[in-house]
Structures are given as structure tokens and as C-alpha cells.
Coordinates of C-alpha atoms in Angstrom, one line a residue:
X1 CA 110.8 112.2 105.2
X2 CA 107.2 112.9 106.4
X3 CA 104.4 111.4 104.7
X4 CA 103.1 112.9 101.8
X5 CA 99.5 113.1 101.1
X6 CA 97.9 112.0 97.3
X7 CA 94.0 112.4 96.6
X8 CA 92.6 109.5 95.2
X9 CA 88.7 108.9 94.7
X10 CA 87.6 110.7 97.9
X11 CA 90.1 109.1 99.7
X12 CA 93.6 109.7 101.5
X13 CA 96.6 108.4 100.8
X14 CA 99.5 108.2 102.6
X15 CA 102.6 106.8 101.2
X16 CA 106.2 107.7 102.5
X17 CA 107.4 108.3 99.3
X18 CA 107.2 111.5 97.1
X19 CA 105.8 109.0 93.7
X20 CA 102.8 107.1 95.7
X21 CA 102.6 103.5 94.6
X22 CA 98.9 103.7 94.3
X23 CA 99.6 105.9 90.3
X24 CA 101.0 103.2 89.4
X25 CA 98.8 100.7 90.4
X26 CA 96.1 102.6 88.7
X27 CA 98.1 102.8 85.0
X28 CA 98.2 98.5 85.1
X29 CA 97.0 97.0 81.3
X30 CA 95.5 94.2 84.0
X31 CA 93.6 95.8 86.1
X32 CA 90.2 97.0 85.9
X33 CA 91.0 99.4 88.0
X34 CA 87.4 101.1 90.1
X35 CA 89.3 103.3 93.1
X36 CA 90.9 102.3 96.1
X37 CA 87.8 101.8 97.8
X38 CA 86.7 99.1 95.4
X39 CA 90.4 96.8 94.9
X40 CA 90.6 93.6 95.2
X41 CA 92.0 92.9 98.6
X42 CA 95.3 90.9 97.0
X43 CA 96.7 94.5 95.2
X44 CA 95.5 96.8 98.7
X45 CA 97.6 94.0 100.8
X46 CA 101.0 94.7 98.3
X47 CA 100.3 98.3 98.1
X48 CA 100.0 98.5 102.1
X49 CA 103.5 96.6 103.0
X50 CA 104.8 99.6 100.3
X51 CA 103.4 102.1 103.2
X52 CA 104.1 100.4 106.1
X53 CA 100.2 101.9 107.1
X54 CA 97.9 99.0 108.5
X55 CA 96.1 102.3 109.6
X56 CA 95.5 103.0 105.3
X57 CA 94.6 99.2 104.9
X58 CA 91.3 99.2 107.5
X59 CA 90.1 103.1 106.5
X60 CA 89.0 101.0 102.9
X61 CA 88.6 97.5 104.1
X62 CA 85.8 95.8 105.0
X63 CA 85.0 91.9 106.3
X64 CA 84.6 90.9 102.8
X65 CA 86.5 92.5 99.4
X66 CA 83.5 94.4 96.6
X67 CA 85.6 93.3 94.3
X68 CA 85.0 89.7 94.4
X69 CA 83.6 88.8 96.9
X70 CA 85.8 86.9 99.4
X71 CA 86.2 86.9 103.2
X72 CA 89.1 88.8 103.7
X73 CA 91.2 85.7 105.0
X74 CA 90.8 84.0 101.7
X75 CA 92.8 85.9 100.6
X76 CA 96.1 86.1 103.2
X77 CA 95.7 89.3 104.2
X78 CA 95.6 88.7 107.8
X79 CA 98.2 91.2 109.5
X80 CA 99.5 89.6 112.4
X81 CA 102.0 89.7 114.8
X82 CA 104.5 86.7 114.7
X83 CA 104.0 86.5 119.0
X84 CA 103.5 83.5 120.6
X85 CA 99.6 82.1 121.6
X86 CA 100.3 82.6 125.4
X87 CA 101.6 86.5 125.1
X88 CA 98.9 87.2 122.5
X89 CA 96.0 85.5 125.0
X90 CA 97.6 87.1 127.7
X91 CA 97.9 84.2 129.9
X92 CA 100.4 84.4 133.1
X93 CA 102.1 81.5 133.2
X94 CA 105.2 80.2 132.6
X95 CA 103.6 77.2 130.4
X96 CA 105.0 78.7 126.8
X97 CA 104.5 78.2 123.6
X98 CA 107.3 79.1 120.7
X99 CA 105.3 80.3 117.0
X100 CA 107.5 77.6 115.3
X101 CA 107.1 74.2 115.4
X102 CA 108.5 73.0 118.7
X103 CA 106.4 72.5 121.2
X104 CA 106.7 72.6 125.0
X105 CA 108.4 69.8 127.6
X106 CA 108.8 67.2 123.9
X107 CA 112.1 66.4 123.1
X108 CA 113.1 66.5 119.2
X109 CA 112.0 63.0 119.0
X110 CA 109.0 62.9 120.7
X111 CA 108.2 66.7 118.3
X112 CA 108.5 64.5 115.2
X113 CA 106.7 62.0 116.8
X114 CA 103.8 64.4 117.6
X115 CA 103.5 65.6 114.4
X116 CA 103.7 62.3 112.5
X117 CA 100.5 61.1 114.4
X118 CA 98.9 64.9 112.3
X119 CA 100.4 62.9 108.7
X120 CA 96.7 63.0 107.7
X121 CA 95.9 66.5 108.9
X122 CA 99.3 68.0 106.9
X123 CA 98.5 71.6 105.7
X124 CA 99.7 72.7 101.8
X125 CA 98.8 76.1 102.0
X126 CA 99.7 78.2 98.2
X127 CA 101.5 75.0 97.7
X128 CA 103.9 75.3 100.6
X129 CA 105.1 71.7 102.5
X130 CA 106.4 70.5 105.0
X131 CA 107.5 73.4 108.2
X132 CA 106.7 76.6 105.5
X133 CA 102.7 74.6 104.9
X134 CA 102.2 74.7 108.9
X135 CA 104.7 78.3 109.1
X136 CA 101.3 79.3 106.5
X137 CA 98.6 77.6 108.0
X138 CA 99.5 79.0 111.4
X139 CA 99.0 82.2 110.6
X140 CA 96.5 81.9 108.9
X141 CA 94.9 79.6 111.8
X142 CA 95.7 82.6 114.3
X143 CA 93.6 85.1 112.4
X144 CA 90.6 83.0 112.6
X145 CA 90.5 81.3 115.7
X146 CA 92.3 84.0 117.6
X147 CA 90.7 87.0 116.4
X148 CA 92.4 90.3 118.3
X149 CA 89.1 91.6 118.8
X150 CA 88.1 89.1 120.7
X151 CA 91.1 89.1 123.2
X152 CA 91.4 93.3 123.3
X153 CA 88.9 95.9 123.7
X154 CA 92.2 97.7 122.3
X155 CA 91.2 96.6 119.0
X156 CA 87.5 96.7 119.6
X157 CA 86.1 99.6 117.4
X158 CA 82.9 99.6 117.5
X159 CA 81.9 98.4 121.1
X160 CA 80.4 102.2 123.1
X161 CA 81.5 103.6 126.3
X162 CA 77.9 101.4 127.9
X163 CA 79.2 98.1 126.7
X164 CA 82.6 98.7 127.6
X165 CA 82.3 97.1 130.7
X166 CA 80.5 93.8 129.2
X167 CA 83.2 92.8 126.7
X168 CA 85.6 93.1 129.3
X169 CA 83.4 91.4 131.6
X170 CA 83.2 88.7 128.8
X171 CA 86.5 88.9 128.2
X172 CA 87.8 88.4 131.6
X173 CA 84.7 85.1 132.6
X174 CA 86.6 83.5 129.6
X175 CA 89.8 83.6 130.4
X176 CA 89.2 82.4 133.9
X177 CA 86.5 79.6 133.5
X178 CA 87.4 78.7 129.9
X179 CA 90.3 79.4 127.8
X180 CA 93.8 77.4 128.3
X181 CA 96.4 75.6 126.0
X182 CA 96.8 72.1 126.3
X183 CA 100.2 69.8 127.3
X184 CA 101.2 67.8 125.0
X185 CA 103.1 64.7 126.1
X186 CA 104.0 60.9 125.2
X187 CA 101.7 58.7 127.5
X188 CA 102.6 55.2 129.6
X189 CA 100.5 53.2 130.7
X190 CA 97.8 51.6 130.9
X191 CA 95.2 53.0 127.0
X192 CA 93.7 55.4 127.9
X193 CA 90.3 56.7 126.1
X194 CA 90.5 59.7 123.1
X195 CA 87.3 62.5 124.3
X196 CA 87.0 62.8 121.0
X197 CA 87.2 59.5 119.0
X198 CA 87.0 57.3 122.1
X199 CA 89.0 55.3 120.7
X200 CA 92.4 54.3 122.9
X201 CA 94.8 55.7 122.9
X202 CA 98.6 53.3 123.2
X203 CA 101.0 52.9 125.3
X204 CA 103.6 55.6 124.7
X205 CA 101.6 57.8 121.9
X206 CA 101.2 60.6 122.2
X207 CA 98.0 62.7 123.2
X208 CA 97.0 66.6 124.1
X209 CA 95.7 67.2 127.7
X210 CA 93.0 69.5 128.6
X211 CA 92.7 70.5 132.0
X212 CA 90.3 72.7 131.5
X213 CA 88.0 69.3 131.0
X214 CA 89.1 68.3 133.7
X215 CA 92.6 65.9 134.7
X216 CA 92.1 63.0 132.8
X217 CA 90.5 64.6 129.6
X218 CA 92.8 63.2 127.1
X219 CA 92.9 63.8 123.1
X220 CA 95.0 62.3 119.9
X221 CA 97.0 64.6 118.2
X222 CA 94.5 64.7 115.1
X223 CA 91.4 65.0 117.3
X224 CA 92.2 68.1 119.6
X225 CA 90.2 70.2 116.8
X226 CA 87.5 72.7 117.7
X227 CA 84.1 71.7 117.6
X228 CA 82.6 73.8 115.5
X229 CA 85.2 74.4 112.3
X230 CA 87.3 70.8 112.9
X231 CA 89.9 73.2 112.3
X232 CA 93.4 71.4 114.5
X233 CA 93.2 74.5 117.7
X234 CA 96.3 76.7 116.3
X235 CA 99.4 76.0 118.9
X236 CA 96.8 74.0 121.1
X237 CA 95.2 77.2 122.6
X238 CA 91.2 76.0 123.4
X239 CA 88.0 77.2 125.0
X240 CA 86.0 75.0 126.8
X241 CA 82.0 74.6 126.6
X242 CA 79.5 71.9 128.3
X243 CA 82.4 69.5 128.1
X244 CA 83.7 70.5 124.9
X245 CA 87.0 71.9 122.5
X246 CA 86.4 75.1 120.6
X247 CA 88.8 77.9 119.1
X248 CA 88.0 81.7 120.7
X249 CA 86.2 82.8 117.9
X250 CA 83.7 80.0 117.7
X251 CA 83.8 79.7 121.6
X252 CA 82.7 83.3 121.6
X253 CA 80.1 83.4 119.3
X254 CA 78.5 80.4 121.0
X255 CA 77.3 82.7 123.0
X256 CA 77.7 86.5 121.7
X257 CA 76.2 86.9 118.1
X258 CA 79.4 88.5 115.8
X259 CA 78.4 90.8 113.1
X260 CA 79.3 89.6 110.0
X261 CA 80.5 92.8 108.7
X262 CA 83.3 93.9 110.8
X263 CA 83.2 91.0 112.7
X264 CA 83.4 92.2 116.1
X265 CA 81.0 90.5 118.6
X266 CA 78.3 92.0 119.7
X267 CA 77.3 92.9 123.0
X268 CA 73.9 95.7 122.5
X269 CA 70.8 94.3 122.4
X270 CA 69.7 95.8 120.0
X271 CA 70.9 94.7 116.3
X272 CA 70.1 93.1 112.6
X273 CA 69.2 89.9 111.9
X274 CA 69.4 89.4 107.7
X275 CA 70.6 86.6 105.1
X276 CA 70.7 84.3 108.2
X277 CA 73.3 86.3 109.5
X278 CA 73.7 88.8 112.3
X279 CA 75.2 92.9 111.7
X280 CA 75.4 95.7 114.3
X281 CA 72.8 98.0 113.2
X282 CA 74.4 100.6 111.1
X283 CA 77.0 98.0 108.9
X284 CA 73.9 95.8 107.0
X285 CA 74.6 98.1 104.5
X286 CA 73.9 98.2 100.8
X287 CA 77.0 96.5 98.5
X288 CA 77.1 99.7 96.5
X289 CA 77.1 102.7 97.9
X290 CA 77.6 101.6 101.6
X291 CA 74.0 103.0 102.9
X292 CA 72.6 100.9 106.1
X293 CA 69.7 98.6 104.9
X294 CA 68.3 98.4 108.7
X295 CA 64.4 98.9 108.6
X296 CA 65.1 99.4 104.6
X297 CA 64.1 97.0 101.8
X298 CA 66.9 95.3 100.0
X299 CA 67.2 92.7 97.0
X300 CA 69.3 89.8 97.4
X301 CA 72.0 89.4 94.0
X302 CA 75.2 87.1 94.1
X303 CA 74.3 87.1 98.5
X304 CA 75.0 90.7 98.7
X305 CA 71.9 92.9 99.7
X306 CA 71.5 96.3 98.0
X307 CA 69.8 99.6 98.0
X308 CA 66.5 99.2 95.7
X309 CA 68.4 102.3 94.4
X310 CA 71.5 100.7 93.5
X311 CA 69.7 97.7 92.2
X312 CA 67.5 99.2 89.6
X313 CA 70.3 101.3 89.1
X314 CA 72.7 98.4 88.3
X315 CA 71.2 95.5 87.5
X316 CA 67.8 96.6 86.8
X317 CA 66.3 95.8 82.6
X318 CA 65.5 99.3 80.9
X319 CA 61.9 98.6 78.8
X320 CA 61.6 98.7 75.1
X321 CA 58.9 100.8 75.0
X322 CA 59.2 103.7 77.0
X323 CA 63.0 103.4 77.9
X324 CA 62.8 103.5 81.7
X325 CA 64.4 101.7 84.0
X326 CA 61.9 98.0 84.7
X327 CA 62.1 98.5 88.6
X328 CA 61.2 95.9 91.5
X329 CA 57.9 96.9 91.7
X330 CA 57.0 95.7 88.7
X331 CA 56.7 93.2 86.3
X332 CA 60.0 92.8 83.7
X333 CA 58.6 90.5 80.2
X334 CA 61.6 89.5 78.6
X335 CA 61.7 87.9 74.9
X336 CA 65.3 88.3 73.7
X337 CA 67.1 89.8 75.3
X338 CA 64.3 92.8 75.9
X339 CA 62.3 93.9 78.1
X340 CA 59.3 95.5 79.0
X341 CA 56.9 96.4 81.7
X342 CA 53.5 94.7 81.6
X343 CA 51.5 98.1 81.0
X344 CA 53.9 98.5 77.9
X345 CA 53.5 95.2 76.0
X346 CA 51.4 96.1 72.9
X347 CA 51.3 95.5 69.5
X348 CA 53.4 97.7 67.6
X349 CA 50.3 98.1 65.3
X350 CA 47.2 98.3 67.4
X351 CA 48.5 98.5 70.6
X352 CA 46.3 95.8 72.2
X353 CA 47.7 94.2 75.2
X354 CA 49.8 91.3 74.0
X355 CA 50.2 90.0 78.1
X356 CA 49.1 86.0 77.8
X357 CA 49.0 85.7 74.0
X358 CA 50.4 84.8 71.3
X359 CA 53.0 87.1 69.2
X360 CA 55.1 87.5 66.9
X361 CA 58.1 89.3 65.8
X362 CA 60.0 91.3 63.7
X363 CA 62.5 93.9 63.0
X364 CA 62.9 94.3 66.5
X365 CA 58.7 95.0 67.1
X366 CA 56.1 93.0 68.2
X367 CA 52.5 92.2 66.9
X368 CA 49.6 90.6 68.3
X369 CA 48.7 86.9 66.0
X370 CA 46.5 89.7 63.5
X371 CA 48.6 92.1 62.9
X372 CA 51.8 90.1 62.3
X373 CA 49.3 87.8 59.8
X374 CA 48.9 90.8 57.8
X375 CA 51.8 91.9 57.0
X376 CA 54.5 89.3 57.0
X377 CA 53.4 86.2 57.7
X378 CA 54.2 83.2 54.9
X379 CA 51.6 81.4 53.1
X380 CA 51.7 76.9 53.0
X381 CA 52.7 75.9 49.6
X382 CA 49.9 73.1 50.5
X383 CA 46.5 75.5 51.2
X384 CA 47.9 78.5 50.7
X385 CA 47.1 80.0 53.9
X386 CA 48.8 82.1 55.5
X387 CA 50.7 80.3 59.1
X388 CA 48.6 81.9 62.5
X389 CA 51.5 83.6 65.3
X390 CA 52.4 80.2 67.1
X391 CA 51.1 77.8 64.6
X392 CA 53.7 74.1 63.5
X393 CA 55.7 74.5 60.3
X394 CA 57.1 72.2 58.5
X395 CA 60.0 73.0 55.7
X396 CA 62.0 72.0 53.1
X397 CA 64.4 73.4 50.8
X398 CA 62.6 77.2 50.3
X399 CA 59.2 75.9 50.8
X400 CA 56.6 75.2 53.3
X401 CA 53.2 73.8 54.9
X402 CA 51.3 74.1 57.3
X403 CA 52.1 70.4 59.7
X404 CA 48.8 68.8 58.2
X405 CA 49.6 70.1 55.0
X406 CA 52.6 68.2 54.0
X407 CA 51.1 65.4 53.4
X408 CA 51.7 62.3 50.7
X409 CA 50.4 63.8 47.3
X410 CA 49.4 59.9 46.8
X411 CA 47.6 58.6 49.9
X412 CA 47.0 61.8 51.6
X413 CA 48.8 60.9 54.3
X414 CA 50.4 63.5 56.3
X415 CA 54.1 63.5 56.7
X416 CA 54.9 64.6 60.2
X417 CA 58.8 63.6 60.8
X418 CA 58.7 60.5 59.0
X419 CA 60.9 59.6 55.9
X420 CA 60.2 60.8 52.8
X421 CA 61.3 61.3 49.1
X422 CA 60.6 64.2 46.8
X423 CA 60.4 64.2 42.9
X424 CA 59.5 67.3 41.1
X425 CA 57.4 69.4 42.8
X426 CA 55.4 66.6 44.8
X427 CA 55.9 65.0 47.7
X428 CA 55.7 60.8 48.5
X429 CA 55.6 59.2 51.6
X430 CA 57.9 55.9 51.1
X431 CA 55.6 53.8 50.5
X432 CA 54.2 55.7 47.5
X433 CA 57.2 56.6 46.0
X434 CA 58.2 52.4 45.3
X435 CA 54.9 52.0 44.1
X436 CA 54.9 54.2 41.5
X437 CA 58.5 54.6 41.0
X438 CA 60.4 51.6 41.5
X439 CA 62.1 49.2 39.1
X440 CA 59.8 45.6 38.4
X441 CA 61.1 42.6 38.3
X442 CA 59.8 41.8 34.9
X443 CA 58.9 37.9 35.6
X444 CA 57.4 38.3 39.7
X445 CA 56.5 41.8 38.9
X446 CA 58.4 42.5 42.4
X447 CA 60.2 45.4 43.9
X448 CA 64.2 45.6 42.8
X449 CA 65.3 47.2 46.6
X450 CA 69.2 45.7 45.5
X451 CA 71.6 43.3 43.2
X452 CA 69.0 43.2 40.5
X453 CA 69.8 41.3 36.5
X454 CA 69.4 43.9 33.2
X455 CA 68.8 41.3 29.9
X456 CA 67.0 42.8 27.4
X457 CA 67.3 46.5 28.5
X458 CA 65.0 44.4 31.3
X459 CA 64.5 44.4 35.1
X460 CA 65.6 41.4 36.7
X461 CA 65.8 40.0 40.2
X462 CA 68.3 37.6 40.7
X463 CA 66.8 34.9 41.7
X464 CA 64.4 35.6 39.1
X465 CA 67.0 35.5 36.4
X466 CA 66.4 31.1 35.3
X467 CA 67.1 28.9 33.1
X468 CA 63.9 28.7 31.2
X469 CA 63.9 24.9 31.5
X470 CA 66.2 23.9 34.2
X471 CA 65.2 26.7 36.1
X472 CA 69.2 27.0 37.6
X473 CA 69.6 30.4 38.2
X474 CA 71.5 32.4 35.3
X475 CA 73.8 34.8 37.8
X476 CA 76.6 34.6 36.7
X477 CA 76.6 32.2 34.3
X478 CA 77.4 31.9 30.7
X479 CA 74.0 31.2 29.0
X480 CA 71.7 31.6 25.6
X481 CA 69.1 32.3 24.5
X482 CA 66.3 31.5 22.0
X483 CA 62.8 33.0 21.4
X484 CA 63.8 35.8 23.4
X485 CA 63.8 33.1 26.0
X486 CA 66.9 32.5 28.7
X487 CA 68.1 29.2 28.7
X488 CA 72.0 27.7 30.7
X489 CA 74.6 26.5 28.1
X490 CA 74.0 23.0 28.9
X491 CA 70.2 22.8 28.5
X492 CA 70.1 25.0 25.1
X493 CA 72.5 22.3 24.2
X494 CA 70.4 19.0 24.6
X495 CA 67.1 21.2 23.5
X496 CA 68.3 22.8 20.3
X497 CA 71.5 22.5 19.3
X498 CA 73.0 20.4 16.1
X499 CA 74.8 17.3 17.2
X500 CA 78.0 16.0 16.1
X501 CA 78.0 12.0 14.3
X502 CA 80.8 11.3 15.1
X503 CA 80.1 11.9 19.2
X504 CA 76.5 12.8 19.5
X505 CA 77.1 15.2 21.7
X506 CA 75.1 18.4 20.8
X507 CA 77.2 21.1 19.0
X508 CA 76.4 24.1 21.1
X509 CA 79.1 26.5 19.3
X510 CA 78.8 28.7 22.6
X511 CA 82.8 30.2 24.3
X512 CA 83.4 29.9 20.6
X513 CA 83.6 26.1 19.1
X514 CA 83.8 25.3 15.9
X515 CA 82.4 22.7 13.5
X516 CA 82.0 21.4 10.4
X517 CA 78.9 20.6 8.4
X518 CA 79.1 19.0 5.1
X519 CA 75.5 17.3 3.6
X520 CA 73.6 18.0 6.4
X521 CA 76.0 15.8 8.6
X522 CA 77.7 17.7 11.4
X523 CA 81.1 17.6 13.7
X524 CA 82.9 18.8 16.5
X525 CA 85.9 20.1 14.8
X526 CA 88.1 17.5 16.8
X527 CA 85.7 15.4 15.9
X528 CA 86.2 16.1 11.8
X529 CA 88.6 12.5 11.3
X530 CA 90.3 10.0 9.2
X531 CA 87.4 7.2 10.0
X532 CA 90.5 4.7 9.5
X533 CA 93.5 6.8 10.6
X534 CA 92.3 9.3 12.4
X535 CA 93.8 11.6 11.7
X536 CA 92.0 15.1 11.1
X537 CA 90.5 16.1 8.2
X538 CA 89.8 20.0 8.9
X539 CA 91.6 22.1 6.3
X540 CA 92.3 19.0 4.7
X541 CA 90.8 16.9 1.1
X542 CA 88.8 14.0 1.9
X543 CA 86.6 10.8 0.7
X544 CA 83.4 9.4 2.0
X545 CA 82.8 6.3 1.6
X546 CA 79.4 5.9 2.5
X547 CA 79.0 7.1 6.3
X548 CA 82.1 7.1 7.1
X549 CA 85.1 10.5 5.8
X550 CA 88.1 8.9 4.7
X551 CA 92.1 10.6 3.8
X552 CA 92.7 10.3 0.9
X553 CA 95.7 7.3 1.8
X554 CA 93.7 5.5 3.6
X555 CA 91.7 5.8 0.4
X556 CA 94.4 4.4 -1.8
X557 CA 94.8 1.5 0.2
X558 CA 91.5 0.4 0.1
X559 CA 91.1 0.7 -3.4
X560 CA 93.9 -1.0 -4.0

């Protein structure tokens, strides 16, 4: 079936099927599609596999992806044929390397020893390991180190007839003087000095010889790398310059500039240098519209160049006052995600310029200090004056003060960021509040900050609440009072209590102690007993004989 032609965004899409796969891609909900020209290379590569047409890819690709800004090599878009490096380079002799992991002239054991010496440099591309990783690395290294446009004029699209001879002479001289493939071997004999790291290549160790440098030029396999990018040289293909190793790409760049856009070497004497890169004169283009920027003003954004028109159309802000774009030649004044031309940054009421002046904002409009105060400014709860634009304000709940007005009602000192205590409508510093409102001990008149004692509705420090006589602390102890003064039980008994006629000890009554009284004499309950038989007389009849109290039985015996 012949190819059908389908138009997408002005680009020609060639398909081998009646139904173009791009239609399905355009319908995908997972894609933010901006047209084939701006599609990410990952997606382009996928569909070009369906098209099986590299020329379709070349129609829309540049060296970097417009969607994400990545180099195409980072997207694994190589389109490389798996041929041997010698075939790719066009070298004539029979010393060849195949595109698997075998090395010519080495046994299987030597090949294993060779790759084990590269253990520290084993690639892990895309999560692959082992043989798969080496194959993936080789495919990428072919595209990076041996770019086809550096090897053959057939792959160049931007060399005009006047410079074809210069290109061919450059390639011929490189192939004759500098380009070669290293020889992998197992060294036997006295140790050799590695030209890469200057350390010894020991007897029995693997080495790589670089004949184009000299017959005595040997390297450890891990040291056989490009001097510029430090990558292992794919299948040992190298160029030499001033005794150093280079891949083909970086050897060429030592001698010729490379266009950052098309990735080809520049043989014309006239080219553009911009952004620390080299470009064909027509290839330094606006990132959005592709118009040439050579000799034109441009703006860098996210490390990409834009013409003035595209930059202002995509990135420039609109002025809140005149609704026009704020171009790159105008000063952009901003406040809270809003932007103004310098000449448009005016008070919404009196139209005076606010550049380098204090201003206030209300209802999405800006005002000079005087207009803002007159219309919207709140007033200080201390002095009653308005808050001028830009004035520092102290706020607490629904009230607000000038910084100097936010002060203690007693000492009049500004509180600032110090602790304060509100009481009713007044503000107190902590010192004045304590002096005026804190609880004080009735004994020492000092403030009680913790662990106080209340006695007869009056506050005491624990250490101040002591026995009036012995001065021992009464906090947590049994005590009583006399004449409104507290006493411990011992002192109270000694000073004021009745004394037992029997034991002469005080009868305090503390703790519920009961006692007996008779004719101005007093006894503890357990001391009120017969003077002869010692039986308790509590609740019983008794007889007094002089100073003694006796039970009736003992009284009868005494009479008899």
C-alpha cells in the first residue's frame, strides 16, 4: 500500500497505514499536545518506529527537544545501525571489532579478564546491567563519540559546495594522522607504565595499545578514555592529538567549532558565537518561532534564546494601569503579583507617581500615603491618631496601637515584644501587674508566686505560716489558734491547756481527746481512775477522799 499523506499543524506526516498513528496520539489524555513540531522526542521516537521513516523525524527535530529542552541523546533517540566501528569509520585493514562484547584477538578468558578490569566503570543505563547495559551503552556511545556527520559528507546537511573540499580534506587528514582502533592484549613481562594514570601494568594484566601515539603507548583498559569527556572509547576507536586520546567528536571540536543547533562541524569562516556556544549563522534561532537571531537582540529564559517579540508575547507581564505589555525596554514594577510600567505606577486617587515612595493598597488599587490615610487608615487605640502608610503597628485581638503607644498603663514604658498582661481594657507590663494585683503574704507582704497557704481567708507563704511561739512551720501540720494567732499543738498545750490532775500533762483536746472535770480539777479520760485499785471511773460513781478519787468498793473497805 503506498504511503498516505496526513496534515498535522502544517507539517506533512507520512504513514504506511490508512489510519495515521498521530491521530491517536493527539487524542491521548496523558499528553499536553502542542503540535508535532513541539512534541517530546520520546514520543516522536515511538511513532517514528511505526512510520519506519527517519526522514520524518529529521523534518521536525532539532538537536534539542522543544517540549522539555533535553538533548536528543538524553532521550535515547539514536537511529544508529548496529555495524562494526571499523565499518562505521571506513577503515580498510582487517583488524575488526564486532558489535557484541567480544574483542578481536582475545580468548574468552582474556575477554572476561578485560571486562572485569572495567568493573568500576560498568554502565547501568536505564536500569539494565551486565551484557544488556554494555549493549545499551555501546549504542549511545556510537552516536555520541562517532557522530555520522563527522565521518561522512553523506550525513551532513549544512555544508555548502564551497566548503565540501575543506570537509573532505579534514576527514582524510584525521583518518590518516589521528584516527585508529586500539589493540586489546594481555601483557607478559616487565611492568609497563600506563600513559593514562602513570601506574604500572603488571605481568599478566590486560592492556590497550594505541599505535597512533607510539608502539610503546599502553593504557589500562579503564584508562583508555577520551581526555575531554572521560568516557570509555567505544570499541577502542580513538583519535590522538598532542599525545592525548580523544573520541572522534571531541577530537574534531579541538580543531573546528561545532554548531549547537544541528550538531555539525562548522567549516565556514563566518559563524555566530552566542551563549558561550557556536552556531551556523542561520541556526542561532528563537526557541519559539525559529527565526534567526544572528545580528538581532534576544533574551535568555531558562537557558534558551528568544526573540524580543516571542519573549514579550510569552513571558512579559501586562501593566495593571494601561493593560499593555511591559516590554524588555521598560522597567517592570511589581507588588503582590501585579505589575506596572514605571510611568503607570500612580496613586489611584491623586495620580501622583509612587516610584520610590511609601504607598498603601486597598481593593486591588494602590494609593499614596496621604490618600490612603484619608480614606482607609485605622486609628491607634492609644493616641487616636491614624496609622500612616508604612507605619509599624502593634495588634492584640481587635485593638491596635502605634509602637510607642503600646505601653504599660502604670509605668508608661513601651512594651514592644516583651510579655504583657491585659486586664479589662488596660495593658500592664508584668512587673506593674504583679505589684498591683498579685496576692501578697499577710506576714511578709511579699508576692506569693507558688505554694501559698490560706488561713482565716488570708494568704501566707508556706514558709511564713509558722507557730507563734516556736516558729516551726505549720504547713501540713496540726495546729490551733488563740487570740487569732496560730500555734502548734505542743506549744498550745504548754501555754494554754488545762493540766491533768493525775499526770500533770496538758489536756489539749486536739484530735478529739476527752477529759473529765470535777471541782476545778481535770483529768484525761484514761487518767480518771481509782487511786487504789486503778479501775477507770469514767461513767461511774466515785468518792473523793481529800485529793484522791476512789471507787465505792475501795471507799467501803477504807471505812471498814
